[in-house]
Short mmCIF file of C-alpha atoms in Angstrom, two decimals:
data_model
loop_
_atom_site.label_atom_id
_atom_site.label_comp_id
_atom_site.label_asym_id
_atom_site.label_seq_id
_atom_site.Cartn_x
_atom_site.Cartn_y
_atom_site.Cartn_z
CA UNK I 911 0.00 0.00 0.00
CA UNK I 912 1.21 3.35 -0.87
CA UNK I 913 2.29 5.74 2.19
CA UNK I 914 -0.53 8.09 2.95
CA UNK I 915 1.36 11.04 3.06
CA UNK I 916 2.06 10.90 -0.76
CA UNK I 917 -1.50 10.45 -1.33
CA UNK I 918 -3.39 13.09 1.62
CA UNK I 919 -2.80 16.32 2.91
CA UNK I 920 -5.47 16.25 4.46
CA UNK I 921 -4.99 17.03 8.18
CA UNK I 922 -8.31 16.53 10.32
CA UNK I 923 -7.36 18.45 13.43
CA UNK I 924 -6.05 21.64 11.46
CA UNK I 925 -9.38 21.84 9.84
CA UNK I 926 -11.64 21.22 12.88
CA UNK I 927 -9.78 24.04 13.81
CA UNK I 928 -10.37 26.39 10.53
CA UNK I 929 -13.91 25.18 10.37
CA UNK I 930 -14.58 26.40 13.82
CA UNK I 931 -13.38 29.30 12.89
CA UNK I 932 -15.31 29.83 9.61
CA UNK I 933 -18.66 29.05 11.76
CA UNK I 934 -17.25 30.74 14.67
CA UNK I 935 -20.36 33.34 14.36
CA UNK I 936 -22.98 30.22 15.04
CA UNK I 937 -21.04 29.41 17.69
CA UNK I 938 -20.06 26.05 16.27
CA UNK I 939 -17.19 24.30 18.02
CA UNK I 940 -14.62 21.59 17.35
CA UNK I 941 -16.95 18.48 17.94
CA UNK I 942 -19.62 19.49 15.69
CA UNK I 943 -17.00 18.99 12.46
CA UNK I 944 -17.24 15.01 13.01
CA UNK I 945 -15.49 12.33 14.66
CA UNK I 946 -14.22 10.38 11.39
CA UNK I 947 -11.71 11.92 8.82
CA UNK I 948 -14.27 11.64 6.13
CA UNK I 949 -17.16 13.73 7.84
CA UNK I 950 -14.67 16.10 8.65
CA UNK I 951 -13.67 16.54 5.24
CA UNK I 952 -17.52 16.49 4.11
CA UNK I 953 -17.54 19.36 6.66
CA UNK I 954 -14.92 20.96 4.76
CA UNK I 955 -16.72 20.81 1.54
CA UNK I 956 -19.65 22.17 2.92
CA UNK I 957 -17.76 25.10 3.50
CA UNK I 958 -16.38 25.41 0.75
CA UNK I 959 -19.35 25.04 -1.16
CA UNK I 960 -20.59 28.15 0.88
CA UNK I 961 -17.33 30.13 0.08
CA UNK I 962 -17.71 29.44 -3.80
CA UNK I 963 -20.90 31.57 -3.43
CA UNK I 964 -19.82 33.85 -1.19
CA UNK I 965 -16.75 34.43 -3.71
CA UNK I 966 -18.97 35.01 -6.21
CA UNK I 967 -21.18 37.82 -4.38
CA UNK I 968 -24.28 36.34 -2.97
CA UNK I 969 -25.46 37.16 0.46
CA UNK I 970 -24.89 34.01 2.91
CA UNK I 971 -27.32 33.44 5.99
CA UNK I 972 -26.25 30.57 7.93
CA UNK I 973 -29.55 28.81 9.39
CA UNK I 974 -29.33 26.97 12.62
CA UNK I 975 -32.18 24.47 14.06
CA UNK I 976 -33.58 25.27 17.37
CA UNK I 977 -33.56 22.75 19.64
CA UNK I 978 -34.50 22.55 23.33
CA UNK I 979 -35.61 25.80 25.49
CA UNK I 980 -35.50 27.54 22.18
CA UNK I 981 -31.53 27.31 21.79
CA UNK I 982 -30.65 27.60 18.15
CA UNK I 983 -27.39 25.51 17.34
CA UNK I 984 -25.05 24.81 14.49
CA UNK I 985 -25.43 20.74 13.56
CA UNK I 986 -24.23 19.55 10.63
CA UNK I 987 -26.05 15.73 8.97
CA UNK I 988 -23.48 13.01 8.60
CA UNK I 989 -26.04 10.25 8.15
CA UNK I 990 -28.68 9.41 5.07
CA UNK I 991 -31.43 9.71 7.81
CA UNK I 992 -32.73 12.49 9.83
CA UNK I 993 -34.98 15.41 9.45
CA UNK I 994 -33.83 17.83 6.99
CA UNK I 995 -34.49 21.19 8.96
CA UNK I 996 -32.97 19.36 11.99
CA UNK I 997 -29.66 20.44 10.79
CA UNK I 998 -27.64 23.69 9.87
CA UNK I 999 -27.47 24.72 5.96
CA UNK I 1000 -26.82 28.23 4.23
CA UNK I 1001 -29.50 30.85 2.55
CA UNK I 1002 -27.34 32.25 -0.27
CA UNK I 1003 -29.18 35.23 -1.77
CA UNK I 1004 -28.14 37.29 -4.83
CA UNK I 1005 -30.73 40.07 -6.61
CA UNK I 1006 -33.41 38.07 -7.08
CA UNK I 1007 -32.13 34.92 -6.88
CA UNK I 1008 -32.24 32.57 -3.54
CA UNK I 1009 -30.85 29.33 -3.07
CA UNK I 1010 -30.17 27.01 -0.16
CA UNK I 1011 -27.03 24.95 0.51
CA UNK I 1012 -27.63 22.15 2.39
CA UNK I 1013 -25.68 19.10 3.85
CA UNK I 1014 -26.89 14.92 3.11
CA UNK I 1015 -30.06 15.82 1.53
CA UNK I 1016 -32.04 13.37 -0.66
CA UNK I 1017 -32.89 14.66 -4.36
CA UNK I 1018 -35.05 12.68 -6.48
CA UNK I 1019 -33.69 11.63 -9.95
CA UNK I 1020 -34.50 13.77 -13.12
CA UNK I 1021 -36.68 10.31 -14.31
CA UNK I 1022 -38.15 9.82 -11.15
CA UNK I 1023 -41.84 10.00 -10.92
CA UNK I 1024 -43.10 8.91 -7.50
CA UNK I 1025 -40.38 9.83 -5.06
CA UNK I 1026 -39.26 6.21 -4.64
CA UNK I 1027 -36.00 6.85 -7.34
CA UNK I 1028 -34.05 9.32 -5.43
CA UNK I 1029 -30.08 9.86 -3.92
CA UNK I 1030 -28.75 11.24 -0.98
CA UNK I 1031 -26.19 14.04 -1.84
CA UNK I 1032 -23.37 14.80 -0.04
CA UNK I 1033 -23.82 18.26 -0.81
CA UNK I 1034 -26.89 20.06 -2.02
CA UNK I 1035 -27.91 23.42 -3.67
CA UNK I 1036 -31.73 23.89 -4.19
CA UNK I 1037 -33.90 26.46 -4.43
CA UNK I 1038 -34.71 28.52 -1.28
CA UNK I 1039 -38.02 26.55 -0.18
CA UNK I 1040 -39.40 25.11 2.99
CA UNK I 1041 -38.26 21.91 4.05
CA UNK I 1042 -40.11 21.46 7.77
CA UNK I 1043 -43.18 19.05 6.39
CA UNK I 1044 -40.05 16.92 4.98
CA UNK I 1045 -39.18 13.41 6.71
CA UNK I 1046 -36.23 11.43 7.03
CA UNK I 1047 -37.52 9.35 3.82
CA UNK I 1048 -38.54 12.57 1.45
CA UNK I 1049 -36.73 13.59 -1.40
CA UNK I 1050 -36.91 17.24 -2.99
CA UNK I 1051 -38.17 17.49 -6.18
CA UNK I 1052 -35.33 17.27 -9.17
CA UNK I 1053 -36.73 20.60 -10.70
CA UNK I 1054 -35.59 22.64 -7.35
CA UNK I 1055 -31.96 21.01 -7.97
CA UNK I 1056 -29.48 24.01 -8.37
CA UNK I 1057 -26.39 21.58 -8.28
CA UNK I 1058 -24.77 18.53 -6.14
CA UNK I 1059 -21.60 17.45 -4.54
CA UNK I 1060 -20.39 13.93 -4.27
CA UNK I 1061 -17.38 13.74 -1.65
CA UNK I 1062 -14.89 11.31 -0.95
CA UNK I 1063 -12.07 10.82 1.29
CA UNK I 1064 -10.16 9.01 -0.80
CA UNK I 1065 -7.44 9.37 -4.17
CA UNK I 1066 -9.88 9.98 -7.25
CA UNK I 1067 -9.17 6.27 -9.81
CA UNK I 1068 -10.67 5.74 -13.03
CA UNK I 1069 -13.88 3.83 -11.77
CA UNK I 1070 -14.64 6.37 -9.01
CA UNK I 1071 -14.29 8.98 -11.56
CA UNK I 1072 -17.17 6.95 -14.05
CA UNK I 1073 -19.40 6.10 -11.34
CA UNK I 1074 -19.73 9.97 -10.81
CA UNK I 1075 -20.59 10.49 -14.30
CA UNK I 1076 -23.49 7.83 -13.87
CA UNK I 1077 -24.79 9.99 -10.76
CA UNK I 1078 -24.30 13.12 -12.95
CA UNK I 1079 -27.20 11.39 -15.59
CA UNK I 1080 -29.24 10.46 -12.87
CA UNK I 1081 -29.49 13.79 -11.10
CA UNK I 1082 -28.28 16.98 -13.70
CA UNK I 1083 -27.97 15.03 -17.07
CA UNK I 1084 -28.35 18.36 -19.34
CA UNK I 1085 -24.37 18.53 -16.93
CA UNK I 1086 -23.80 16.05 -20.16
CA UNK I 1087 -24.73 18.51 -22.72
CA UNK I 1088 -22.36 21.17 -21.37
CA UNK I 1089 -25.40 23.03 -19.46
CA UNK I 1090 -25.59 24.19 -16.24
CA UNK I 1091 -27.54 26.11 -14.12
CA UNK I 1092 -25.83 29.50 -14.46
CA UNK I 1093 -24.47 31.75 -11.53
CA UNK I 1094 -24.24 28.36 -9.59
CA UNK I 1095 -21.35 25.95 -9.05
CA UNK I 1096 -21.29 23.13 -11.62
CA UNK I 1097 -22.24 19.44 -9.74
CA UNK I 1098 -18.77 18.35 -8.55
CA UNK I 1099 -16.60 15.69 -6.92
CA UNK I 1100 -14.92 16.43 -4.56
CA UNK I 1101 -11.73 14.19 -3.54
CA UNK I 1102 -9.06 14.94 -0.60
CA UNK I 1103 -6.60 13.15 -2.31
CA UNK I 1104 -4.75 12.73 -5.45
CA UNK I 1105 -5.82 11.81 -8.52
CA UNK I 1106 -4.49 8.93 -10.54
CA UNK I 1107 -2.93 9.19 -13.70
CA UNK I 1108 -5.52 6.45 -14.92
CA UNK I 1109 -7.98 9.19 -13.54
CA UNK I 1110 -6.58 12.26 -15.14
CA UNK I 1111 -6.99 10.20 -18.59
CA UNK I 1112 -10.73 10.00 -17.82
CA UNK I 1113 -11.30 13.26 -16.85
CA UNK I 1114 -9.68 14.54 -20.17
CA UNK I 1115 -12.45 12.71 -22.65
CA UNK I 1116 -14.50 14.64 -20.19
CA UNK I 1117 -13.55 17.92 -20.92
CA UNK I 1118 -13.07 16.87 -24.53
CA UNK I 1119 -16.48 15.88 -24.67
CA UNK I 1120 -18.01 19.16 -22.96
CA UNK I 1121 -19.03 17.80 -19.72
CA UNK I 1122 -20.66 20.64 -17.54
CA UNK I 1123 -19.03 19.23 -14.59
CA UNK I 1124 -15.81 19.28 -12.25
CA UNK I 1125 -13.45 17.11 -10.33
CA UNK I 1126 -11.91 18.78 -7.29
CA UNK I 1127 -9.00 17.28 -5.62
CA UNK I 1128 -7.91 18.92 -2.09
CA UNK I 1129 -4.22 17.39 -2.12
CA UNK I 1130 -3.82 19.49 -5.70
CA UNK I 1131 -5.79 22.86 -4.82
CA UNK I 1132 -3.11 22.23 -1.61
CA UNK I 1133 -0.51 21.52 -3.77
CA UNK I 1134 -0.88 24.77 -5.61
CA UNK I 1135 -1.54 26.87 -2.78
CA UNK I 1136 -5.19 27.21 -2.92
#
């Protein structure tokens, strides 16, 4: 097995830290960024999902669930299950425009037609819309999909790289005709390590063929001093 080091940069504790910083204002602190490396790191995305907009001049609200006594707190959703509006995401707002980022949500499929065909996305940006009736079980209509985030804690290889495609045609498949939903980010994966070169051959047909989508490796926006 190859060492680690030469394949991560990712260091968990140094981005608790900058996480609890980013959030500092919802008074998040360092447990709330996960106890595995790979929520962590989903925690990471999250943020930098946020940032992206942020970068790109829309208003960011970050909206906390209240919980006992009234007590609003920042919680972020590592699991598939759980109420959606019993965890923290962003209101991005821009003119007119008003989306929500949001964290393990379930979309349904651009084919789906009862509900029952839908995926659980890492990351999430829909339109700004009220989620309280939702369960742990309901999925948000494929029409309110701005864009999604697939994240991994792992090197980005060939198959990893095709199987994203195939969630790409299930969820944003116009991604495929080199459309997007402008003033948004493109649907992305998002890797923290390297990618390999079997990977990088992949990802070239992509672009060759147009693909409205992106591969994001943390080890190389690290690497060049992103």
């Amino acid at each position: 097995m190859k060492n680690s080091k030469n394949i991560y940069d990712f260091d968990q504790n140094e981005i608790k830290k900058k996480l609890t910083s980013y959030f500092r204002n919802n008074k998040a602190n360092i447990n709330k960024f996960g106890n595995r490396v790979n929520q962590t790191f989903e925690a990471y995305v999250f943020a930098d999902t946020i940032s992206r907009y942020r970068k790109n001049n829309w208003n960011i609200e970050i909206i906390n669930p209240t919980q006992k006594k009234g007590i609003k707190i920042f919680k972020l959703k590592f699991s598939t299950n759980g109420l959606p509006n019993n965890y923290s995401y962003a209101r991005c707002e821009k003119g007119r425009q008003k989306c929500q980022i949001r964290h393990q949500l379930r979309i349904r499929t651009y084919a789906d037609e009862d509900g029952s065909a839908n995926l659980c996305c890492d990351i999430a940006v829909i339109e700004d819309m009220d989620l309280s009736g939702y369960t742990s079980f309901d999925a948000v209509e494929n029409k309110y999909l701005k864009a999604f985030g697939e994240v991994k804690h792992m090197a980005a290889y060939a198959e990893l790289i095709s199987s994203f495609k195939g969630l790409v045609s299930e969820l944003a498949p116009n991604s495929l005709d080199g459309k997007y939903k402008r003033n948004h980010v493109k649907p992305f994966l998002f890797v923290s390590g390297m990618i390999y070169r079997s990977a990088e051959g992949i990802i070239y047909t992509f672009k060759k063929r147009k693909y409205a989508f992106e591969i994001i490796s943390y080890k190389l926006m690290r690497k060049n001093g992103v």
